[in-house]
mmCIF file of C-alpha atoms and ligand atoms in Angstrom:
data_model
loop_
_atom_site.group_PDB
_atom_site.id
_atom_site.type_symbol
_atom_site.label_atom_id
_atom_site.label_comp_id
_atom_site.label_asym_id
_atom_site.label_seq_id
_atom_site.Cartn_x
_atom_site.Cartn_y
_atom_site.Cartn_z
ATOM 1 C CA MET Z 1 -15.947 -8.996 -1.030
ATOM 2 C CA ALA Z 2 -15.170 -11.559 0.769
ATOM 3 C CA ALA Z 3 -12.118 -10.939 3.045
ATOM 4 C CA MET Z 4 -8.960 -12.850 3.172
ATOM 5 C CA ASN Z 5 -8.392 -15.223 5.869
ATOM 6 C CA SER Z 6 -4.525 -14.737 5.824
ATOM 7 C CA SER Z 7 -2.811 -11.845 7.036
ATOM 8 C CA VAL Z 8 -2.729 -9.827 3.916
ATOM 9 C CA LYS Z 9 -2.476 -6.231 4.944
ATOM 10 C CA ILE Z 10 -1.282 -3.047 3.807
ATOM 11 C CA LEU Z 11 0.898 -1.367 6.490
ATOM 12 C CA ASN Z 12 1.738 2.484 6.286
ATOM 13 C CA LEU Z 13 5.017 2.942 7.632
ATOM 14 C CA PRO Z 14 5.931 6.121 9.663
ATOM 15 C CA MET Z 15 8.223 8.106 7.554
ATOM 16 C CA HIS Z 16 11.089 10.643 9.004
ATOM 17 C CA GLY Z 17 10.994 13.474 7.254
ATOM 18 C CA ASP Z 18 12.709 16.928 7.543
ATOM 19 C CA PHE Z 19 14.143 19.869 5.044
ATOM 20 C CA ARG Z 20 16.859 17.233 3.773
ATOM 21 C CA GLY Z 21 14.064 14.690 2.518
ATOM 22 C CA SER Z 22 12.817 11.494 3.799
ATOM 23 C CA LEU Z 23 13.817 8.027 5.878
ATOM 24 C CA ILE Z 24 11.967 5.262 6.547
ATOM 25 C CA ALA Z 25 12.664 2.826 9.499
ATOM 26 C CA VAL Z 26 11.735 -1.178 9.391
ATOM 27 C CA GLU Z 27 12.243 -2.549 12.943
ATOM 28 C CA SER Z 28 11.845 -6.283 14.140
ATOM 29 C CA GLY Z 29 9.031 -6.001 16.627
ATOM 30 C CA HIS Z 30 8.113 -2.704 15.676
ATOM 31 C CA GLU Z 31 6.912 -1.886 12.247
ATOM 32 C CA VAL Z 32 7.444 -5.738 11.439
ATOM 33 C CA GLU Z 33 6.222 -8.885 13.873
ATOM 34 C CA PHE Z 34 8.766 -10.874 12.507
ATOM 35 C CA LYS Z 35 12.694 -11.418 12.973
ATOM 36 C CA VAL Z 36 14.182 -10.128 9.487
ATOM 37 C CA GLN Z 37 16.096 -12.785 8.529
ATOM 38 C CA ARG Z 38 16.796 -12.251 4.783
ATOM 39 C CA VAL Z 39 16.789 -9.203 2.356
ATOM 40 C CA TYR Z 40 16.216 -8.904 -1.155
ATOM 41 C CA TYR Z 41 14.859 -6.436 -4.193
ATOM 42 C CA ILE Z 42 13.503 -6.957 -7.450
ATOM 43 C CA TYR Z 43 14.326 -4.494 -10.137
ATOM 44 C CA GLY Z 44 14.761 -3.887 -13.398
ATOM 45 C CA VAL Z 45 11.634 -6.140 -14.849
ATOM 46 C CA LYS Z 46 10.532 -5.929 -18.497
ATOM 47 C CA ALA Z 47 7.621 -3.847 -19.821
ATOM 48 C CA GLY Z 48 4.654 -6.377 -19.380
ATOM 49 C CA SER Z 49 6.668 -9.086 -17.626
ATOM 50 C CA SER Z 50 4.666 -10.342 -14.363
ATOM 51 C CA ARG Z 51 6.790 -12.274 -11.720
ATOM 52 C CA GLY Z 52 5.791 -14.436 -8.368
ATOM 53 C CA PHE Z 53 3.057 -17.087 -9.341
ATOM 54 C CA HIS Z 54 3.965 -19.084 -6.217
ATOM 55 C CA ALA Z 55 2.870 -19.256 -2.758
ATOM 56 C CA HIS Z 56 5.231 -20.112 0.673
ATOM 57 C CA ARG Z 57 4.612 -22.692 2.765
ATOM 58 C CA GLU Z 58 5.982 -20.785 6.266
ATOM 59 C CA LEU Z 59 7.599 -17.555 4.802
ATOM 60 C CA LYS Z 60 6.096 -14.466 6.028
ATOM 61 C CA GLN Z 61 7.075 -11.205 3.778
ATOM 62 C CA LEU Z 62 6.815 -7.155 3.992
ATOM 63 C CA LEU Z 63 7.300 -5.609 0.866
ATOM 64 C CA VAL Z 64 7.493 -2.102 -0.508
ATOM 65 C CA ALA Z 65 8.076 -0.520 -3.492
ATOM 66 C CA VAL Z 66 10.882 1.918 -2.793
ATOM 67 C CA SER Z 67 10.769 3.478 -5.909
ATOM 68 C CA GLY Z 68 7.923 3.224 -8.724
ATOM 69 C CA SER Z 69 5.208 1.456 -8.880
ATOM 70 C CA VAL Z 70 3.709 -2.465 -8.988
ATOM 71 C CA ASN Z 71 0.512 -4.598 -8.463
ATOM 72 C CA ILE Z 72 0.355 -7.757 -6.461
ATOM 73 C CA ARG Z 73 -2.762 -10.461 -6.706
ATOM 74 C CA CYS Z 74 -3.063 -11.631 -3.400
ATOM 75 C CA GLU Z 75 -5.371 -15.171 -3.056
ATOM 76 C CA ASP Z 76 -5.353 -17.809 -0.035
ATOM 77 C CA SER Z 77 -9.008 -19.806 0.948
ATOM 78 C CA SER Z 78 -11.270 -17.374 0.959
ATOM 79 C CA ALA Z 79 -10.705 -14.343 -1.443
ATOM 80 C CA THR Z 80 -8.297 -12.954 -4.063
ATOM 81 C CA GLN Z 81 -7.719 -9.567 -3.973
ATOM 82 C CA GLU Z 82 -5.357 -6.644 -5.580
ATOM 83 C CA PHE Z 83 -3.309 -3.934 -4.003
ATOM 84 C CA GLN Z 84 -0.647 -1.444 -5.331
ATOM 85 C CA LEU Z 85 1.999 -0.243 -4.176
ATOM 86 C CA ASP Z 86 3.092 3.130 -5.414
ATOM 87 C CA SER Z 87 4.376 4.244 -2.438
ATOM 88 C CA PRO Z 88 8.127 4.026 -0.324
ATOM 89 C CA GLU Z 89 5.333 4.728 2.823
ATOM 90 C CA LYS Z 90 3.040 1.315 1.967
ATOM 91 C CA ALA Z 91 3.833 -2.210 2.900
ATOM 92 C CA LEU Z 92 2.481 -5.114 1.825
ATOM 93 C CA LEU Z 93 2.258 -7.854 4.896
ATOM 94 C CA ILE Z 94 2.152 -11.497 3.496
ATOM 95 C CA ASP Z 95 1.661 -14.255 5.979
ATOM 96 C CA GLY Z 96 0.062 -17.559 5.470
ATOM 97 C CA LEU Z 97 -0.570 -20.030 2.480
ATOM 98 C CA VAL Z 98 -1.302 -16.987 -0.484
ATOM 99 C CA TRP Z 99 -0.804 -17.232 -3.760
ATOM 100 C CA ARG Z 100 0.874 -14.130 -5.086
ATOM 101 C CA GLU Z 101 1.354 -12.899 -8.710
ATOM 102 C CA MET Z 102 3.261 -9.405 -9.243
ATOM 103 C CA TYR Z 103 2.751 -7.021 -12.572
ATOM 104 C CA ASN Z 104 1.758 -3.876 -13.841
ATOM 105 C CA PHE Z 105 5.671 -3.043 -12.848
ATOM 106 C CA SER Z 106 7.022 0.363 -13.529
ATOM 107 C CA GLU Z 107 9.990 0.829 -15.434
ATOM 108 C CA ASP Z 108 11.702 2.400 -12.224
ATOM 109 C CA CYS Z 109 9.935 -0.129 -9.662
ATOM 110 C CA VAL Z 110 12.176 -1.472 -6.663
ATOM 111 C CA LEU Z 111 10.673 -3.898 -4.770
ATOM 112 C CA LEU Z 112 12.133 -4.858 -1.389
ATOM 113 C CA ALA Z 113 10.986 -7.470 0.535
ATOM 114 C CA LEU Z 114 12.248 -8.567 4.330
ATOM 115 C CA ALA Z 115 11.814 -12.198 4.448
ATOM 116 C CA SER Z 116 11.199 -14.249 8.288
ATOM 117 C CA ASP Z 117 13.957 -16.561 6.714
ATOM 118 C CA PHE Z 118 16.699 -17.440 4.224
ATOM 119 C CA TYR Z 119 16.118 -18.381 1.007
ATOM 120 C CA SER Z 120 14.515 -22.165 0.459
ATOM 121 C CA GLU Z 121 13.104 -23.712 -2.455
ATOM 122 C CA ASP Z 122 11.582 -26.240 -0.092
ATOM 123 C CA ASP Z 123 9.387 -23.476 1.173
ATOM 124 C CA TYR Z 124 7.612 -22.492 -2.094
ATOM 125 C CA VAL Z 125 4.385 -24.191 -4.001
ATOM 126 C CA ARG Z 126 5.213 -23.308 -7.528
ATOM 127 C CA ASN Z 127 2.169 -25.511 -9.302
ATOM 128 C CA TYR Z 128 -1.318 -23.940 -8.425
ATOM 129 C CA GLY Z 129 -2.521 -26.936 -8.714
ATOM 130 C CA ASP Z 130 -0.977 -28.203 -5.463
ATOM 131 C CA PHE Z 131 -1.813 -24.936 -3.979
ATOM 132 C CA LYS Z 132 -5.332 -25.214 -4.503
ATOM 133 C CA LYS Z 133 -5.095 -28.971 -3.021
ATOM 134 C CA MET Z 134 -3.216 -27.503 0.079
ATOM 135 C CA LEU Z 135 -5.625 -24.967 1.049
ATOM 136 C CA LYS Z 136 -8.319 -27.353 1.101
ATOM 137 C CA GLU Z 137 -6.923 -29.957 2.638
ATOM 138 C CA LEU Z 138 -6.415 -26.879 5.312
ATOM 139 C CA GLN Z 139 -10.679 -26.509 5.376
ATOM 140 C CA PRO Z 140 -12.174 -27.462 8.708
ATOM 141 C CA LYS Z 141 -13.320 -30.849 7.542
ATOM 142 C CA ALA Z 142 -17.119 -30.553 7.964
ATOM 143 C CA SER Z 143 -19.208 -32.107 11.067
ATOM 144 C CA ASN Z 144 -20.818 -35.724 10.669
ATOM 145 C CA PHE Z 145 -22.561 -34.946 13.842
ATOM 146 C CA ALA Z 146 -26.221 -32.586 13.115
ATOM 147 C CA ALA Z 147 -26.002 -30.449 15.531
HETATM 148 C C1 T46 L 201 8.228 -13.644 -3.596
HETATM 149 C C2 T46 L 201 7.945 -12.735 -4.596
HETATM 150 C C3 T46 L 201 7.498 -11.742 -3.935
HETATM 151 C C4 T46 L 201 17.296 -16.679 -4.604
HETATM 152 O O1 T46 L 201 18.439 -17.486 -5.072
HETATM 153 N N1 T46 L 201 17.124 -16.100 -3.496
HETATM 154 C C5 T46 L 201 16.312 -15.440 -3.192
HETATM 155 O O2 T46 L 201 16.347 -14.929 -1.512
HETATM 156 C C6 T46 L 201 15.314 -14.927 -3.590
HETATM 157 C C7 T46 L 201 14.276 -14.447 -3.419
HETATM 158 C C8 T46 L 201 15.241 -16.208 -5.102
HETATM 159 N N2 T46 L 201 16.768 -16.944 -4.987
HETATM 160 C C9 T46 L 201 16.408 -16.927 -6.963
HETATM 161 C C10 T46 L 201 15.381 -18.426 -7.205
HETATM 162 C C11 T46 L 201 15.491 -18.115 -8.397
HETATM 163 O O3 T46 L 201 16.585 -18.628 -9.310
HETATM 164 O O4 T46 L 201 16.331 -15.571 -7.600
HETATM 165 C C12 T46 L 201 15.808 -16.525 -8.856
HETATM 166 C C13 T46 L 201 14.032 -15.967 -9.072
HETATM 167 O O5 T46 L 201 13.389 -15.842 -8.221
HETATM 168 P P1 T46 L 201 11.782 -16.133 -7.769
HETATM 169 O O6 T46 L 201 11.673 -16.838 -10.179
HETATM 170 O O7 T46 L 201 11.283 -17.094 -7.170
HETATM 171 O O8 T46 L 201 11.457 -14.414 -8.078
HETATM 172 P P2 T46 L 201 10.173 -14.511 -8.109
HETATM 173 O O9 T46 L 201 9.971 -12.362 -8.328
HETATM 174 O O10 T46 L 201 8.805 -14.585 -8.963
HETATM 175 O O11 T46 L 201 9.432 -14.315 -6.444
HETATM 176 C C14 T46 L 201 10.067 -13.743 -5.358
HETATM 177 C C15 T46 L 201 10.520 -14.519 -4.022
HETATM 178 O O12 T46 L 201 11.328 -15.303 -4.626
HETATM 179 C C16 T46 L 201 9.099 -14.827 -3.511
HETATM 180 O O13 T46 L 201 10.063 -15.066 -2.235
HETATM 181 O O14 T46 L 201 7.327 -14.229 -2.573
HETATM 182 O O15 T46 L 201 9.489 -12.545 -5.058
#
């Protein structure tokens, strides 16, 4: 299976547990490299509903299912990969031009997102055709000169 070119990867977040329960902290510059400028969360997703279906031009995000589970399909210039977020200790980092689709939300899923910038609709690529075109433009041009 081809590997993704972009920085899309699962991070295991360190958990501070004791007899009272568990706590996970995410700090900019430690667990996540980018400066967190915005937090949002998705919950109460209707059974069978899918979300996403877009890419971001610049935004970096860390996604965590703090409750329940969700599947996320990511596509970049070289591969499509499926991830399952099913633990608060597991985070998905998405950095780069990546098409994402979230599906199979459990009823109790709360998907937390830490984002590198404020909300801007201009950063979204919501048309799949435009996304594919942008990927092509990013491909290095084949050289006209023989080696
Ligand atoms: C992403 C995936 C994982 C805001 O007003 N502020 C915000 O910060 C966000 C994230 C959304 N919105 C508005 C824009 C839409 O009118 O909330 C509405 C729903 O947003 P959207 O359809 O983009 O939601 P999802 O679940 O398809 O995608 C979201 C994020 O938008 C996106 O950045 O990567 O979750």
